[in-house]
Short mmCIF file of N, CA, C and O in Angstrom, two decimals:
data_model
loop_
_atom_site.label_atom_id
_atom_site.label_comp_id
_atom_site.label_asym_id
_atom_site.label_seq_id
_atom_site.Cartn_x
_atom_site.Cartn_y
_atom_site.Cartn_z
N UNK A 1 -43.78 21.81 20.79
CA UNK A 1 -42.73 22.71 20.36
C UNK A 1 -41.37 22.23 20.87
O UNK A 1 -40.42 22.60 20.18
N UNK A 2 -41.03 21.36 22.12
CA UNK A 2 -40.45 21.56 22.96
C UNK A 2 -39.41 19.92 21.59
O UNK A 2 -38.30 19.84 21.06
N UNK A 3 -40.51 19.12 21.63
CA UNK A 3 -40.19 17.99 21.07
C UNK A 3 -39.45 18.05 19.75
O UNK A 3 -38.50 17.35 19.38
N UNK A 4 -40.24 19.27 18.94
CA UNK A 4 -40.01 19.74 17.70
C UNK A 4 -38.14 20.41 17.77
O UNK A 4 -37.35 20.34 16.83
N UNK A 5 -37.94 20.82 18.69
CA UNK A 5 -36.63 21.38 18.99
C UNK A 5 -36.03 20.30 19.69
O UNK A 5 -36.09 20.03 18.49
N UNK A 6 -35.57 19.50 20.29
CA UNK A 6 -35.29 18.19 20.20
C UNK A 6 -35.21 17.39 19.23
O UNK A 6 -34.15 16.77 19.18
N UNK A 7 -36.02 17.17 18.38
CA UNK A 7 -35.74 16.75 17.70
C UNK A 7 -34.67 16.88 16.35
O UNK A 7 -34.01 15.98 15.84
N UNK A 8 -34.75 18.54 15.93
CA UNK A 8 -33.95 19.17 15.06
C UNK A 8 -32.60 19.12 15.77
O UNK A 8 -31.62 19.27 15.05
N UNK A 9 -32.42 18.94 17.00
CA UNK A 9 -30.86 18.81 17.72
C UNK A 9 -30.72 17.83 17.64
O UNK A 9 -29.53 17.69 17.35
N UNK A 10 -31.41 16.44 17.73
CA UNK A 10 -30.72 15.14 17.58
C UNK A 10 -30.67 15.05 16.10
O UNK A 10 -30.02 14.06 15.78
N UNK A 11 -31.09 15.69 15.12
CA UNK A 11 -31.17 15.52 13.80
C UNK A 11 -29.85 16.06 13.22
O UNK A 11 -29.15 15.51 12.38
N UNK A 12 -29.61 17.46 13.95
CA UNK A 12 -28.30 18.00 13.65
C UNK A 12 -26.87 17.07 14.32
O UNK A 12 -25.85 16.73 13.73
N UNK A 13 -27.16 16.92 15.31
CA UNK A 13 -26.24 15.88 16.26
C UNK A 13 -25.67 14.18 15.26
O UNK A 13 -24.63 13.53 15.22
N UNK A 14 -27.04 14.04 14.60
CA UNK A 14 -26.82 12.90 13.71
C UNK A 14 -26.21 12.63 12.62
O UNK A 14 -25.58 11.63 12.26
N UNK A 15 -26.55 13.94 11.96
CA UNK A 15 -25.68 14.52 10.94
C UNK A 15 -24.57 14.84 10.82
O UNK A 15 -23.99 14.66 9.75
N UNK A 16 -23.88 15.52 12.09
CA UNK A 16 -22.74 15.92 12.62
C UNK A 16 -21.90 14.31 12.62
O UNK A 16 -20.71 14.10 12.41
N UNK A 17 -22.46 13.81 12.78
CA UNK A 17 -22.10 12.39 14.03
C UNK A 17 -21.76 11.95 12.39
O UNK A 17 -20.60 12.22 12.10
N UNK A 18 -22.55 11.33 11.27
CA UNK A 18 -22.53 10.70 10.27
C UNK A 18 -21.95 11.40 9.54
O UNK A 18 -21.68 10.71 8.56
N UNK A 19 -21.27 13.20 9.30
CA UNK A 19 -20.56 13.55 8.39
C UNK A 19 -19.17 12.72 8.95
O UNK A 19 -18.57 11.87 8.29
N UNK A 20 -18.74 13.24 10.52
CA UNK A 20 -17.85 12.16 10.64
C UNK A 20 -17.25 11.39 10.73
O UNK A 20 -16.05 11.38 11.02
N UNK A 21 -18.17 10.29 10.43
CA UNK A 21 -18.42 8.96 10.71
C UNK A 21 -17.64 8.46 9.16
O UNK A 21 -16.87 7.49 9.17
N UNK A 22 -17.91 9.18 7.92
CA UNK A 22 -18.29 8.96 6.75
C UNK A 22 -17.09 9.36 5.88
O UNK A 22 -16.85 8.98 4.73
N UNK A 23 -16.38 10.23 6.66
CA UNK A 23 -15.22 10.37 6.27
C UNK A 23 -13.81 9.35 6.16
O UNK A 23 -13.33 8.83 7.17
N UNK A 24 -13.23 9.14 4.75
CA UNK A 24 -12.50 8.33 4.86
C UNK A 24 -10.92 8.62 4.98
O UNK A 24 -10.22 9.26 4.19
N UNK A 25 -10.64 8.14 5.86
CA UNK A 25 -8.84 8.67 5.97
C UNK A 25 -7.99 7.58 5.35
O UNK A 25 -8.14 6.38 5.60
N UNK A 26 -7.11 8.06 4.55
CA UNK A 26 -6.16 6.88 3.85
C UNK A 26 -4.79 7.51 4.56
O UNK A 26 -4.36 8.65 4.75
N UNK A 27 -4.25 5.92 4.91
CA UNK A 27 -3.32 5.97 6.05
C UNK A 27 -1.68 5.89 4.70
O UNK A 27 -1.57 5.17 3.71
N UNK A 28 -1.03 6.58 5.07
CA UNK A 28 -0.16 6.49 4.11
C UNK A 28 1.13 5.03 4.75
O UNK A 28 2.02 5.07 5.59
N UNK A 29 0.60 3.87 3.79
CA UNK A 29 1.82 2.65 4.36
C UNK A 29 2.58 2.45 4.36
O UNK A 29 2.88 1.46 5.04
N UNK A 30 3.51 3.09 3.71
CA UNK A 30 4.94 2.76 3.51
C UNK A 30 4.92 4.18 2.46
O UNK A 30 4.10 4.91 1.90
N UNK A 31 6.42 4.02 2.61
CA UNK A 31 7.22 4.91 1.56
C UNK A 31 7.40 4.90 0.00
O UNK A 31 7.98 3.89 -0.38
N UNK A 32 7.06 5.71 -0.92
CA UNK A 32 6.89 5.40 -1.98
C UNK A 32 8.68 5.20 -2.25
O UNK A 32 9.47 6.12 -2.07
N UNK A 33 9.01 4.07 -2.63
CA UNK A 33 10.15 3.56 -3.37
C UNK A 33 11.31 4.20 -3.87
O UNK A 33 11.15 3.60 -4.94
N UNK A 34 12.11 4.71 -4.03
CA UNK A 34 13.13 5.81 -4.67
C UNK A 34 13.14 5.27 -5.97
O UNK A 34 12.86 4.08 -5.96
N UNK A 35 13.43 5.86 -7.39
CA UNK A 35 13.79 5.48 -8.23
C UNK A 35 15.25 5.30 -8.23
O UNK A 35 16.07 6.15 -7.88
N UNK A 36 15.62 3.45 -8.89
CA UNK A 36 17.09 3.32 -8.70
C UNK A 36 17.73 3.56 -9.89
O UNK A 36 17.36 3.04 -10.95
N UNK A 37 18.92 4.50 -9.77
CA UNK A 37 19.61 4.71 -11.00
C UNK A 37 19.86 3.52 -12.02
O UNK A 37 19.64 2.58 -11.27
N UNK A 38 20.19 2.95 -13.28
CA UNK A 38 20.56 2.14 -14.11
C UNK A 38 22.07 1.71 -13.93
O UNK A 38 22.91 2.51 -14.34
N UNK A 39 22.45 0.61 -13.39
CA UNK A 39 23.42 -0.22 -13.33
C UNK A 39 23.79 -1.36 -13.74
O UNK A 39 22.97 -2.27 -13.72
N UNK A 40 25.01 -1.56 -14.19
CA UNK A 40 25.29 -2.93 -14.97
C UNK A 40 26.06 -3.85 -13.65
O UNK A 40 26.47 -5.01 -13.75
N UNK A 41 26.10 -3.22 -12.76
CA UNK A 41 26.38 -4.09 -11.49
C UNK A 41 25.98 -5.38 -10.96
O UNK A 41 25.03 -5.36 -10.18
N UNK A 42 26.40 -6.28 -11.17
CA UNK A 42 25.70 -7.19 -10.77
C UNK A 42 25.56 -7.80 -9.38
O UNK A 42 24.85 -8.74 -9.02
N UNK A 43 26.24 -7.19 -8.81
CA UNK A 43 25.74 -7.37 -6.87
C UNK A 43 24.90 -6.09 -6.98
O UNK A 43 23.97 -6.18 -6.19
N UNK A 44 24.88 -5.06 -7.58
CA UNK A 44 24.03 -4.13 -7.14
C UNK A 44 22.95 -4.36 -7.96
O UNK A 44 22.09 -3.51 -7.69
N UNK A 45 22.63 -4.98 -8.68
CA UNK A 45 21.44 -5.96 -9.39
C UNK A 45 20.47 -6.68 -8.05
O UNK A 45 19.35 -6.48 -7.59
N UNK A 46 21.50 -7.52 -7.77
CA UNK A 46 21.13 -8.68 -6.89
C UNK A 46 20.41 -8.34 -5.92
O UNK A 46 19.42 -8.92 -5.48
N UNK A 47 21.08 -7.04 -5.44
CA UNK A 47 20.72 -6.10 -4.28
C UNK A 47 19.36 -5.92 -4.62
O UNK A 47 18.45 -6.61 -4.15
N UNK A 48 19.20 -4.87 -5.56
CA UNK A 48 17.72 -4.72 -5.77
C UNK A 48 16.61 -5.64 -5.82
O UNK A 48 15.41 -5.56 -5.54
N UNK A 49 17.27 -6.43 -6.21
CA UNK A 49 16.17 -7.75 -6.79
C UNK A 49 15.88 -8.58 -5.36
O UNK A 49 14.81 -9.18 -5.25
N UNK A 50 16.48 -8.60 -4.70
CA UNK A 50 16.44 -8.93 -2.94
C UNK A 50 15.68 -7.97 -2.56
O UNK A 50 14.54 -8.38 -2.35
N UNK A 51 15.83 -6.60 -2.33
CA UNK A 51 15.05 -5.80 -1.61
C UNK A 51 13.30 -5.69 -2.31
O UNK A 51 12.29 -5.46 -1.65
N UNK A 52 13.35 -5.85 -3.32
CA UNK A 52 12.16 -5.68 -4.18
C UNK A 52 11.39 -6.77 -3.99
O UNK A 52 10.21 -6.60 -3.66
N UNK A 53 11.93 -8.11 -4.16
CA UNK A 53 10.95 -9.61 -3.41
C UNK A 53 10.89 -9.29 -2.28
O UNK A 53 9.79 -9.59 -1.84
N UNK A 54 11.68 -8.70 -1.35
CA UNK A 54 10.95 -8.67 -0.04
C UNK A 54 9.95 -7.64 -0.01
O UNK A 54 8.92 -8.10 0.48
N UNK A 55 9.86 -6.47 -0.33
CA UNK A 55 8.86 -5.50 -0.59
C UNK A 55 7.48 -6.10 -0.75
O UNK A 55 6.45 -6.05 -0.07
N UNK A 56 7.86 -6.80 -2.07
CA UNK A 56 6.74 -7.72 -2.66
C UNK A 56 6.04 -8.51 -1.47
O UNK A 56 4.85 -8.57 -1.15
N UNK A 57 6.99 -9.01 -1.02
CA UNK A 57 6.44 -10.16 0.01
C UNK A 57 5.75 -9.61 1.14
O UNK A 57 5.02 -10.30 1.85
N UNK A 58 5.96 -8.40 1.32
CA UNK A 58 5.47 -7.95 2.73
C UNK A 58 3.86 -7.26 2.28
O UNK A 58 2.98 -6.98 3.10
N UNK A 59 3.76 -7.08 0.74
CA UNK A 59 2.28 -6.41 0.34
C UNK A 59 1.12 -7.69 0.41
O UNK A 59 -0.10 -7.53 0.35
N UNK A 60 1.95 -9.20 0.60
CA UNK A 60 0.97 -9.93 0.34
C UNK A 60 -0.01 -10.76 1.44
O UNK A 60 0.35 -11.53 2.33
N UNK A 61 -0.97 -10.47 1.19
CA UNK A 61 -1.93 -11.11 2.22
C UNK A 61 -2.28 -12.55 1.86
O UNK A 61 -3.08 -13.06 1.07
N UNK A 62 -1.23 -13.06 2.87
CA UNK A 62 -1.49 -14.77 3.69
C UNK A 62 -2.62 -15.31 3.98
O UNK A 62 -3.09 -14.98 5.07
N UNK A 63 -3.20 -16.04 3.36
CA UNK A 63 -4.63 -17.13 4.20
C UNK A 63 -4.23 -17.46 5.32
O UNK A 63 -3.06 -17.73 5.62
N UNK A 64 -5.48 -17.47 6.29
CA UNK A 64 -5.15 -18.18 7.25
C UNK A 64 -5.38 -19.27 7.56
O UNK A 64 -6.15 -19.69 6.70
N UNK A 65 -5.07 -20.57 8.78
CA UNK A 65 -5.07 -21.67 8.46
C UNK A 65 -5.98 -22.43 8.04
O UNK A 65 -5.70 -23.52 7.53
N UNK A 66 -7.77 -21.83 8.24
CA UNK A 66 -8.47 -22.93 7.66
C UNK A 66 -8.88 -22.62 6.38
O UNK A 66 -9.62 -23.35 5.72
N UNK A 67 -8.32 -21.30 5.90
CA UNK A 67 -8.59 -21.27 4.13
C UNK A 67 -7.58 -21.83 3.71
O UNK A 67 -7.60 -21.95 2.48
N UNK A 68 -6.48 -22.33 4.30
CA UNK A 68 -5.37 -23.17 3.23
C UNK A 68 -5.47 -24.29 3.30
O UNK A 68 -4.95 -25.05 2.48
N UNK A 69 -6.38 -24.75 4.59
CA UNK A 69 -6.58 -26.32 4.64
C UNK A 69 -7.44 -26.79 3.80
O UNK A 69 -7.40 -27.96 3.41
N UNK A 70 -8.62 -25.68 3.28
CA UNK A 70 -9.69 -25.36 2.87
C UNK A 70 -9.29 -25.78 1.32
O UNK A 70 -9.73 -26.65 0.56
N UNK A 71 -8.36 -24.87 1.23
CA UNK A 71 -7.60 -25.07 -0.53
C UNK A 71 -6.63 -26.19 -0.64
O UNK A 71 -6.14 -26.57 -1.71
N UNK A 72 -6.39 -26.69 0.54
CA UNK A 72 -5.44 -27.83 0.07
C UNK A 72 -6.03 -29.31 -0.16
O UNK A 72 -5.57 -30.25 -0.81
N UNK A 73 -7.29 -29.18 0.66
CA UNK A 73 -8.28 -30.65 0.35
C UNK A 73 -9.14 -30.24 -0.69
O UNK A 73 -10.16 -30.92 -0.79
N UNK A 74 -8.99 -29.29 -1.52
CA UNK A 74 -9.88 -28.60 -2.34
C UNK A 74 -8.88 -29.15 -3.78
O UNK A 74 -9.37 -29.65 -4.79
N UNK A 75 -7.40 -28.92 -3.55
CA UNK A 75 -6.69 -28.93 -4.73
C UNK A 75 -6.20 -30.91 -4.69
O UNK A 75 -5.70 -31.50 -5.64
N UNK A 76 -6.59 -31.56 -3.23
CA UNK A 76 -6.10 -32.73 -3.49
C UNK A 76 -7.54 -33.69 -4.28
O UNK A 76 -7.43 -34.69 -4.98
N UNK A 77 -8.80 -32.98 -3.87
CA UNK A 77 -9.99 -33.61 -4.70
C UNK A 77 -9.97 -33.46 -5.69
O UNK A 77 -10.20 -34.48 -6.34
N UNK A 78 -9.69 -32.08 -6.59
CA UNK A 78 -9.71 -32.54 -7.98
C UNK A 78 -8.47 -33.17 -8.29
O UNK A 78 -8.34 -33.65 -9.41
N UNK A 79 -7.41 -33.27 -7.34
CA UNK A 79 -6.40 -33.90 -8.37
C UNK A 79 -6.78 -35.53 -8.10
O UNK A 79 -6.74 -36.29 -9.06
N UNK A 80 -7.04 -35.90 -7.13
CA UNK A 80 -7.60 -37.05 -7.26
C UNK A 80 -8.73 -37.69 -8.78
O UNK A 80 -8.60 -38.61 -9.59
N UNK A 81 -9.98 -36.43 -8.48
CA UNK A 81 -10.61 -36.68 -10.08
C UNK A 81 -10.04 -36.68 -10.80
O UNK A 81 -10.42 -37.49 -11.65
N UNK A 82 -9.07 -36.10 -11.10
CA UNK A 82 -8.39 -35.93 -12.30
C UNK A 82 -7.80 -37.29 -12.84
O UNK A 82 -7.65 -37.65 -14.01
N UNK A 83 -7.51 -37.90 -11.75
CA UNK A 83 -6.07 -38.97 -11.60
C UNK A 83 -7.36 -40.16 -12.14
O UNK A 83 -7.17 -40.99 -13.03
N UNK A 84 -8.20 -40.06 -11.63
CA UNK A 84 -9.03 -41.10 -11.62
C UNK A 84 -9.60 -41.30 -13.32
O UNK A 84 -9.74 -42.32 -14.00
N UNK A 85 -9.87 -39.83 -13.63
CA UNK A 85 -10.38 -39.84 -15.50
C UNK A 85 -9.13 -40.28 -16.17
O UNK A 85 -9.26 -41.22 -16.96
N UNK A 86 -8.41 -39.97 -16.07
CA UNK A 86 -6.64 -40.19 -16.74
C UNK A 86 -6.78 -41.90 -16.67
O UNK A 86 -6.63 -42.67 -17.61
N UNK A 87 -7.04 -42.17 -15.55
CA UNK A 87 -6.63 -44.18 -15.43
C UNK A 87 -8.13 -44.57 -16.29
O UNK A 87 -8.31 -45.21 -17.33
N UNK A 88 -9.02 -43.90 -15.41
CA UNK A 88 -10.25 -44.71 -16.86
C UNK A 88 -9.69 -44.30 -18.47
O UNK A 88 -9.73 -45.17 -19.34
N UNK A 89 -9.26 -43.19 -18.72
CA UNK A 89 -9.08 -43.24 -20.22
C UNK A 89 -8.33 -44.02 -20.76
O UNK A 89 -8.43 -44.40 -21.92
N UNK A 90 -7.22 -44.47 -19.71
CA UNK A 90 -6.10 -45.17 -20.04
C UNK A 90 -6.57 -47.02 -20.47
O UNK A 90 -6.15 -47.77 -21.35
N UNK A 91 -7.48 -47.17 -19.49
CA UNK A 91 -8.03 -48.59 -19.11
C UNK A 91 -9.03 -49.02 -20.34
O UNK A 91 -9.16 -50.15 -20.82
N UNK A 92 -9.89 -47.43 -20.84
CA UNK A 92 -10.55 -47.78 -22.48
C UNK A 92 -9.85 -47.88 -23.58
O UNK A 92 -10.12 -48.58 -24.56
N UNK A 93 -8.44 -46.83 -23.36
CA UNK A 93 -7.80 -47.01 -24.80
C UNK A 93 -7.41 -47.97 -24.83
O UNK A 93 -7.70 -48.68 -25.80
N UNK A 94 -6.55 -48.46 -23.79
CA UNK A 94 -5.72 -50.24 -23.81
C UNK A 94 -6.72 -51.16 -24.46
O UNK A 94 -6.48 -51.66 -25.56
N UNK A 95 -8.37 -51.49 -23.49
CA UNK A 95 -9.06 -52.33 -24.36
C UNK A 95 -9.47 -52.11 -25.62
O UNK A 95 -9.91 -52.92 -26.43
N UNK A 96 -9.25 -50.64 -25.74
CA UNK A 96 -9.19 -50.71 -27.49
C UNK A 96 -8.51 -50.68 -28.73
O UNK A 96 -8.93 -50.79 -29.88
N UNK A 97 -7.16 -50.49 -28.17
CA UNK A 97 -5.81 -51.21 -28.89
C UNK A 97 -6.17 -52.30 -28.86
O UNK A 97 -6.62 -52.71 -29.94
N UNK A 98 -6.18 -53.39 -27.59
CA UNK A 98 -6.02 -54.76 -27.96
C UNK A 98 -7.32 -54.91 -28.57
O UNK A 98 -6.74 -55.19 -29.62
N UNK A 99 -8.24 -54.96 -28.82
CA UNK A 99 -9.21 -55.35 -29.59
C UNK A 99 -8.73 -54.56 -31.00
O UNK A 99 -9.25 -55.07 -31.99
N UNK A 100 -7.97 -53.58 -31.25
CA UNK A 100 -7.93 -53.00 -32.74
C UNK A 100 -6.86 -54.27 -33.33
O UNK A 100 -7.28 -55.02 -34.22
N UNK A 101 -5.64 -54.44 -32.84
CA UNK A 101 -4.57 -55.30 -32.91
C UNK A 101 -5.00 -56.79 -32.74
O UNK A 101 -4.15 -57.52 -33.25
N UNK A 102 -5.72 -57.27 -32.35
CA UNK A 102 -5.65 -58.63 -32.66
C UNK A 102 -6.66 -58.88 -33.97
O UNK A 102 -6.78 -60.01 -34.45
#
């Protein structure tokens, strides 16, 4: 009996524990934006268009260094293949101009 009631308390305790465990809180990140009135200004253009790339820039998540090293020997292998099909195609068409032309 004793176990049986023990047990229904760690059961309730668990439950308790996992309702708030399970709960998700959304953190509010920043300020939602003001809407900017319509202007033919063109420093007050500029203005916006400055504050808005930086906005931009601050939402974006950066690789860190070994996923860019990761992508940069990643983007120099295929350009290498690439470079390499380009000179063979180049090296068949030539021998097959000069063999069409003579």
């Amino acid at each position: 009996s004793s176990t049986s009631k023990k047990s229904k308390k760690s059961e309730v305790k668990a439950s308790k524990l996992a309702a708030k465990t399970s709960k998700v809180e959304y953190k509010k990140t920043s300020k939602k934006p003001k809407e900017d009135k319509p202007t033919k200004n063109p420093l007050v253009m500029l203005g916006r268009y400055f504050r808005d790339s930086w906005r931009e820039l601050r939402q974006v998540r950066w690789p860190n260094t070994k996923t860019t090293i990761g992508m940069t020997i990643a983007v120099l292998i295929f350009t290498g293949i690439i470079t390499l099909f380009i000179v063979g195609l180049d090296i068949v068409f030539k021998a097959l101009f000069e063999q069409i032309l003579q």
